[in-house]
Short mmCIF file of C-alpha atoms in Angstrom, two decimals:
data_model
loop_
_atom_site.label_atom_id
_atom_site.label_comp_id
_atom_site.label_asym_id
_atom_site.label_seq_id
_atom_site.Cartn_x
_atom_site.Cartn_y
_atom_site.Cartn_z
CA MET A 24 0.00 0.00 0.00
CA ASN A 25 1.40 3.35 -1.05
CA THR A 26 1.10 6.19 1.44
CA PHE A 27 1.52 9.87 0.64
CA GLU A 28 4.05 11.73 2.74
CA PRO A 29 4.04 15.50 2.36
CA ASP A 30 7.34 17.07 1.37
CA ILE A 31 8.12 18.85 4.61
CA PHE A 32 11.22 20.46 3.09
CA ALA A 33 9.06 22.22 0.49
CA GLU A 34 7.32 24.03 3.34
CA ARG A 35 10.56 25.29 4.82
CA GLU A 36 11.15 28.94 4.14
CA THR A 37 14.74 29.95 3.48
CA LEU A 38 15.55 33.26 5.13
CA PHE A 39 18.45 35.62 4.53
CA VAL A 40 19.55 38.45 6.79
CA GLU A 41 21.36 41.64 5.83
CA VAL A 42 23.69 42.41 8.72
CA ILE A 43 25.77 45.36 9.88
CA LEU A 44 29.31 44.39 10.86
CA PRO A 45 31.29 46.62 13.27
CA LEU A 46 33.75 47.38 10.48
CA SER A 47 34.22 50.24 8.05
CA LEU A 48 32.67 48.48 5.06
CA ALA A 49 31.11 50.20 2.05
CA LYS A 50 28.13 47.82 2.10
CA ASN A 51 26.34 45.39 4.36
CA TYR A 52 26.55 41.64 3.77
CA THR A 53 23.84 39.01 3.58
CA TYR A 54 23.91 35.65 5.37
CA ARG A 55 21.69 32.61 5.08
CA VAL A 56 19.73 31.61 8.16
CA PRO A 57 19.83 27.94 9.23
CA PHE A 58 16.25 26.67 9.31
CA ASP A 59 16.35 25.93 13.04
CA LEU A 60 17.15 29.62 13.69
CA ASN A 61 14.38 31.03 11.46
CA SER A 62 12.09 31.72 14.41
CA GLN A 63 14.86 33.48 16.34
CA VAL A 64 16.08 36.06 13.83
CA GLU A 65 14.66 39.53 14.22
CA ILE A 66 15.70 43.01 13.12
CA GLY A 67 17.93 44.58 15.78
CA LYS A 68 19.14 41.29 17.22
CA ARG A 69 22.81 40.37 17.35
CA VAL A 70 24.00 37.34 15.40
CA VAL A 71 27.35 35.57 15.05
CA VAL A 72 28.82 35.46 11.55
CA GLN A 73 32.08 34.49 9.90
CA PHE A 74 33.66 37.26 7.86
CA GLY A 75 36.74 36.32 5.90
CA LYS A 76 38.43 32.95 6.34
CA HIS A 77 38.89 32.90 10.10
CA LYS A 78 37.35 36.01 11.68
CA ILE A 79 34.19 35.71 13.76
CA TYR A 80 32.14 38.82 14.53
CA THR A 81 28.99 39.89 16.30
CA ALA A 82 26.80 41.48 13.62
CA LEU A 83 23.44 43.23 13.82
CA VAL A 84 20.42 42.18 11.77
CA ARG A 85 19.46 45.11 9.51
CA ASN A 86 16.90 43.43 7.31
CA ILE A 87 15.26 40.01 6.77
CA THR A 88 14.39 38.72 3.30
CA THR A 89 13.80 35.54 1.31
CA LYS A 90 15.96 36.77 -1.58
CA PRO A 91 19.56 35.51 -1.71
CA PRO A 92 22.37 37.86 -2.76
CA ILE A 93 23.15 37.87 -6.47
CA ALA A 94 26.87 38.62 -6.50
CA TYR A 95 27.98 35.88 -4.07
CA GLU A 96 26.82 32.74 -2.31
CA ALA A 97 25.67 33.59 1.19
CA LYS A 98 27.39 31.91 4.13
CA TYR A 99 25.27 30.59 6.98
CA LEU A 100 25.08 32.73 10.09
CA LEU A 101 26.44 30.78 13.03
CA ASP A 102 24.18 31.73 15.91
CA VAL A 103 21.61 34.19 17.25
CA ILE A 104 22.81 35.83 20.45
CA ASP A 105 19.87 37.89 21.68
CA SER A 106 16.47 36.80 22.91
CA ALA A 107 15.24 40.36 22.28
CA PRO A 108 16.59 43.10 19.95
CA SER A 109 19.62 44.97 21.29
CA VAL A 110 18.97 47.90 18.95
CA THR A 111 15.50 49.31 18.30
CA ALA A 112 14.01 50.30 14.95
CA THR A 113 14.23 53.96 16.01
CA GLN A 114 17.92 53.61 16.78
CA LEU A 115 18.57 51.93 13.42
CA LYS A 116 16.78 54.79 11.72
CA PHE A 117 19.02 57.23 13.61
CA TRP A 118 22.09 55.24 12.57
CA ALA A 119 20.99 55.51 8.93
CA TRP A 120 20.68 59.28 9.34
CA MET A 121 24.16 59.49 10.89
CA THR A 122 25.59 57.40 8.04
CA ASP A 123 24.13 59.80 5.50
CA TYR A 124 24.88 63.02 7.37
CA TYR A 125 28.51 62.20 8.24
CA MET A 126 29.17 60.26 5.02
CA CYS A 127 30.39 57.18 6.87
CA ASN A 128 29.45 53.50 6.88
CA GLU A 129 26.86 51.85 9.12
CA GLY A 130 29.64 49.67 10.53
CA ASP A 131 31.46 52.80 11.72
CA VAL A 132 28.33 53.93 13.56
CA MET A 133 27.79 50.47 15.07
CA ALA A 134 31.40 50.29 16.28
CA ALA A 135 31.04 53.69 17.96
CA ALA A 136 27.53 53.19 19.32
CA LEU A 137 27.73 49.75 20.92
CA PRO A 138 29.78 49.02 24.05
CA ALA A 139 32.52 46.41 23.76
CA SER A 140 30.47 43.73 25.51
CA LEU A 141 27.82 43.90 22.76
CA LYS A 142 30.20 43.48 19.81
CA LEU A 143 32.23 40.42 20.68
CA ALA A 144 34.64 39.18 18.04
CA SER A 145 37.06 36.29 17.69
CA GLU A 146 39.93 38.42 19.05
CA THR A 147 37.97 40.02 21.88
CA ILE A 148 39.78 39.72 25.22
CA LEU A 149 37.91 38.33 28.22
CA ILE A 150 39.11 38.89 31.78
CA LEU A 151 37.80 37.87 35.17
CA ARG A 152 36.32 40.57 37.40
CA ASP A 153 38.42 41.50 40.46
CA GLU A 154 35.42 40.93 42.69
CA PHE A 155 32.47 38.65 41.97
CA ASP A 156 29.94 36.55 43.83
CA GLU A 157 31.49 33.10 44.37
CA ALA A 158 28.03 31.75 45.20
CA VAL A 159 26.72 32.30 41.65
CA VAL A 160 25.51 29.02 40.16
CA LEU A 161 27.51 28.09 37.06
CA THR A 162 26.99 25.54 34.35
CA GLU A 163 29.78 23.07 33.66
CA LYS A 164 31.02 25.07 30.66
CA GLU A 165 30.79 28.41 32.48
CA GLU A 166 32.83 26.99 35.35
CA LEU A 167 35.42 25.70 32.88
CA ILE A 168 35.86 29.23 31.46
CA VAL A 169 36.05 30.88 34.89
CA ASN A 170 38.68 28.39 36.10
CA ALA A 171 40.73 28.95 32.96
CA LEU A 172 40.60 32.72 33.50
CA LYS A 173 41.79 32.30 37.09
CA LYS A 174 44.92 30.59 35.75
CA GLN A 175 45.58 32.52 32.51
CA GLN A 176 44.19 35.98 33.46
CA LYS A 177 42.82 36.57 29.95
CA LEU A 178 41.31 34.58 27.08
CA THR A 179 40.20 35.46 23.57
CA ILE A 180 36.89 34.25 22.14
CA ASN A 181 38.94 31.88 19.99
CA ASP A 182 40.63 30.52 23.12
CA VAL A 183 37.24 29.84 24.71
CA SER A 184 36.02 28.13 21.54
CA LYS A 185 39.05 25.80 21.61
CA LEU A 186 38.66 25.26 25.36
CA LEU A 187 35.03 24.14 25.00
CA GLY A 188 35.57 22.40 21.69
CA GLN A 189 32.66 24.16 20.02
CA LYS A 190 31.96 27.17 17.81
CA THR A 191 28.68 28.25 19.41
CA ILE A 192 29.96 29.98 22.55
CA TYR A 193 28.45 33.46 22.44
CA PRO A 194 25.38 32.60 24.52
CA ILE A 195 27.70 31.16 27.20
CA ILE A 196 29.85 34.34 27.14
CA ASN A 197 26.70 36.46 27.46
CA GLN A 198 25.58 34.45 30.47
CA LEU A 199 28.92 35.10 32.18
CA LEU A 200 28.60 38.81 31.37
CA ASP A 201 25.03 38.87 32.73
CA LYS A 202 26.21 37.14 35.91
CA GLU A 203 28.88 39.85 36.23
CA LEU A 204 31.73 37.35 36.38
CA ILE A 205 33.79 38.56 33.42
CA LEU A 206 34.63 41.76 31.62
CA VAL A 207 35.44 42.53 28.01
CA ALA A 208 38.80 44.24 27.58
CA GLU A 209 39.56 46.03 24.33
CA GLU A 210 43.30 45.79 23.70
CA VAL A 211 44.50 48.81 21.73
CA ILE A 212 47.75 48.55 19.78
CA GLN A 213 49.49 51.90 20.14
CA LYS A 214 50.73 52.59 16.63
CA TYR A 215 51.25 56.28 17.22
CA LYS A 216 54.59 57.16 18.79
CA PRO A 217 54.79 60.61 20.38
CA LEU A 218 57.52 62.92 19.15
CA LEU A 219 60.04 63.25 21.98
CA LYS A 220 62.20 66.33 22.35
CA SER A 221 65.27 66.73 24.56
CA PHE A 222 65.28 69.45 27.20
CA ILE A 223 68.17 70.51 29.43
CA ILE A 224 67.93 71.44 33.09
CA LEU A 225 70.67 72.42 35.55
CA ASN A 226 71.39 70.10 38.45
CA GLU A 227 69.60 71.38 41.58
CA PHE A 228 72.92 71.43 43.44
CA TYR A 229 73.95 74.49 41.44
CA ASN A 230 70.85 76.46 42.38
CA GLU A 231 72.87 77.54 45.42
CA GLU A 232 74.84 80.66 44.55
CA GLU A 233 78.05 79.46 46.22
CA ASN A 234 77.98 76.15 44.34
CA LEU A 235 77.37 77.98 41.08
CA LYS A 236 80.41 80.22 41.70
CA GLN A 237 82.56 77.14 42.22
CA LEU A 238 81.23 75.71 38.95
CA PHE A 239 82.28 78.86 37.09
CA SER A 240 85.80 78.43 38.48
CA ILE A 241 85.91 74.76 37.41
CA LEU A 242 84.71 75.53 33.90
CA ASP A 243 87.11 78.43 33.46
CA ARG A 244 89.50 76.02 31.74
CA ALA A 245 86.73 74.64 29.45
CA PRO A 246 85.49 77.69 27.53
CA LYS A 247 82.95 75.79 25.35
CA GLN A 248 81.33 74.22 28.39
CA LEU A 249 81.30 77.61 30.10
CA ASP A 250 79.57 79.09 27.04
CA ALA A 251 76.88 76.43 27.34
CA LEU A 252 76.35 77.22 31.02
CA LEU A 253 76.15 80.98 30.40
CA ALA A 254 73.68 80.44 27.53
CA TYR A 255 71.56 78.22 29.77
CA LEU A 256 71.43 80.85 32.53
CA LYS A 257 70.53 83.50 29.96
CA LEU A 258 67.63 81.45 28.54
CA ASN A 259 66.49 80.07 31.89
CA LYS A 260 64.78 83.18 33.22
CA GLN A 261 61.62 81.35 34.30
CA GLY A 262 63.34 78.31 35.80
CA LEU A 263 62.02 75.96 33.11
CA PRO A 264 63.96 73.32 31.15
CA ILE A 265 65.54 74.63 27.94
CA ALA A 266 65.19 72.81 24.63
CA LYS A 267 68.50 71.18 23.74
CA ASP A 268 68.55 72.52 20.16
CA GLU A 269 67.76 76.01 21.43
CA LEU A 270 70.66 75.85 23.90
CA LEU A 271 73.07 74.62 21.23
CA GLU A 272 72.05 77.42 18.91
CA GLU A 273 72.35 80.11 21.57
CA SER A 274 75.70 78.93 22.96
CA ASN A 275 77.33 77.64 19.77
CA CYS A 276 79.20 75.28 22.07
CA GLY A 277 78.83 72.09 20.04
CA GLN A 278 77.50 68.64 20.94
CA ALA A 279 80.76 67.49 22.59
CA ALA A 280 80.80 70.29 25.17
CA LEU A 281 77.16 69.76 26.04
CA LYS A 282 77.68 66.01 26.37
CA SER A 283 80.57 66.62 28.77
CA LEU A 284 78.33 68.73 31.01
CA ILE A 285 75.69 65.98 30.96
CA ASP A 286 78.29 63.28 31.73
CA LYS A 287 79.55 65.37 34.67
CA ASP A 288 75.97 65.52 36.01
CA ILE A 289 75.96 69.32 35.71
CA PHE A 290 73.13 69.18 33.19
CA THR A 291 70.28 66.66 33.12
CA VAL A 292 68.46 65.66 29.94
CA LEU A 293 64.67 65.35 30.03
CA LYS A 294 62.68 63.71 27.23
CA ARG A 295 59.26 65.26 26.75
CA PRO A 296 56.55 64.58 24.15
CA VAL A 297 55.77 67.54 21.90
CA SER A 298 53.05 68.10 19.33
CA ARG A 299 53.84 67.23 15.73
CA LEU A 300 51.67 70.16 14.71
CA ALA A 301 52.80 73.77 14.56
CA SER A 302 52.06 75.38 17.91
CA ASN A 303 52.08 78.93 16.64
CA ALA A 304 49.38 79.99 14.23
CA ASP A 305 51.54 82.96 13.19
CA ASP A 306 53.97 80.50 11.56
CA PHE A 307 51.30 79.69 8.96
CA SER A 308 51.14 82.01 6.01
CA ILE A 309 49.10 82.04 2.81
CA ASN A 310 51.40 82.61 -0.14
CA PHE A 311 49.02 81.79 -3.00
CA THR A 312 46.02 83.34 -4.75
CA LEU A 313 42.75 81.46 -5.26
CA ASN A 314 41.53 81.08 -8.82
CA THR A 315 37.97 81.95 -9.88
CA GLY A 316 36.61 78.45 -9.19
CA GLN A 317 38.19 78.35 -5.76
CA GLU A 318 36.87 81.81 -4.92
CA ASN A 319 33.36 80.69 -5.88
CA ALA A 320 33.70 77.55 -3.75
CA LEU A 321 34.92 79.56 -0.77
CA GLU A 322 32.03 81.99 -1.12
CA LYS A 323 29.49 79.14 -1.22
CA ILE A 324 31.10 77.47 1.80
CA ASN A 325 30.80 80.68 3.82
CA THR A 326 27.15 80.94 2.75
CA PHE A 327 26.45 77.33 3.81
CA PHE A 328 28.13 77.96 7.17
CA GLU A 329 25.32 80.41 7.91
CA GLU A 330 22.86 77.51 7.67
CA LYS A 331 24.80 74.64 9.31
CA ASP A 332 28.17 73.89 10.92
CA VAL A 333 29.23 71.16 8.49
CA VAL A 334 29.99 71.57 4.80
CA LEU A 335 31.41 68.90 2.48
CA LEU A 336 34.25 70.12 0.25
CA HIS A 337 34.45 67.67 -2.64
CA GLY A 338 36.56 67.69 -5.78
CA VAL A 339 38.73 65.46 -7.95
CA THR A 340 42.46 65.11 -7.38
CA ALA A 341 44.43 68.33 -8.05
CA SER A 342 41.26 70.43 -8.21
CA GLY A 343 42.55 72.90 -5.61
CA LYS A 344 40.67 71.67 -2.52
CA THR A 345 43.70 72.02 -0.23
CA GLN A 346 44.13 75.75 -0.88
CA VAL A 347 40.42 76.37 -0.24
CA TYR A 348 40.64 74.30 2.96
#
């Protein structure tokens, strides 16, 4: 006897989600939703996606559709983190306005708007709180993470994934965050190195007049070093350290004489960060004349400034934008 079995797979609806990634991307990307997560996806919820070969990110659902992307085959999203939307429809509308007004990407706005704990990524650093309630009930996997953090002090999301032997770990991380057991630490790589400048200051011992007189007598047989000392005293009217290059220029004593005074502990060298930008506006001078097009642009900019505080100056390469700016 033949029996009819309905094709249950034909009734399954395939969903796709457009997501915002916390990255400066020119467009949003679309991911396919596993059928068992269809009922969980919702606009404003956070989901876990793979972007690139190895990177895992927390993304935000921007739109839900049944249409797959045309230009590429959509990857499956890995998990749905939230039980309720983290970002409301009103907030998403505001994000869209910010994207348009400031001419940035939605990922830039997301990265700035959400706290670190809401945008976990594969390289996110997890640390244990200094103080937490030891009586909090933990699952076996949560306890495994906490014990590992007690020994290693910090773990990445990737480390936790390897520790538990599974990819779906974001709900577990969120539970630990909700229980106030762990913190998310954003490690910043300091690529900028401050510009350090050398300053010279006289040893405090020679602030006493008698000691200074003795120093003059000692340096009487080292005229270049004496010149450096006299130049320092001339420049040091306010008792502040003197820039090394300024002292060398004023004294004309040479590097060797100054080094001798430093080696003798008469002078001390201080390294201080200074701005890479010109500190004196008077040093800037305009030595060019705007052409007709630039004059018109400048006039329009000034007119627009009467209406709003922000004006976009746009032009092709070598169009003269820099002079107008």
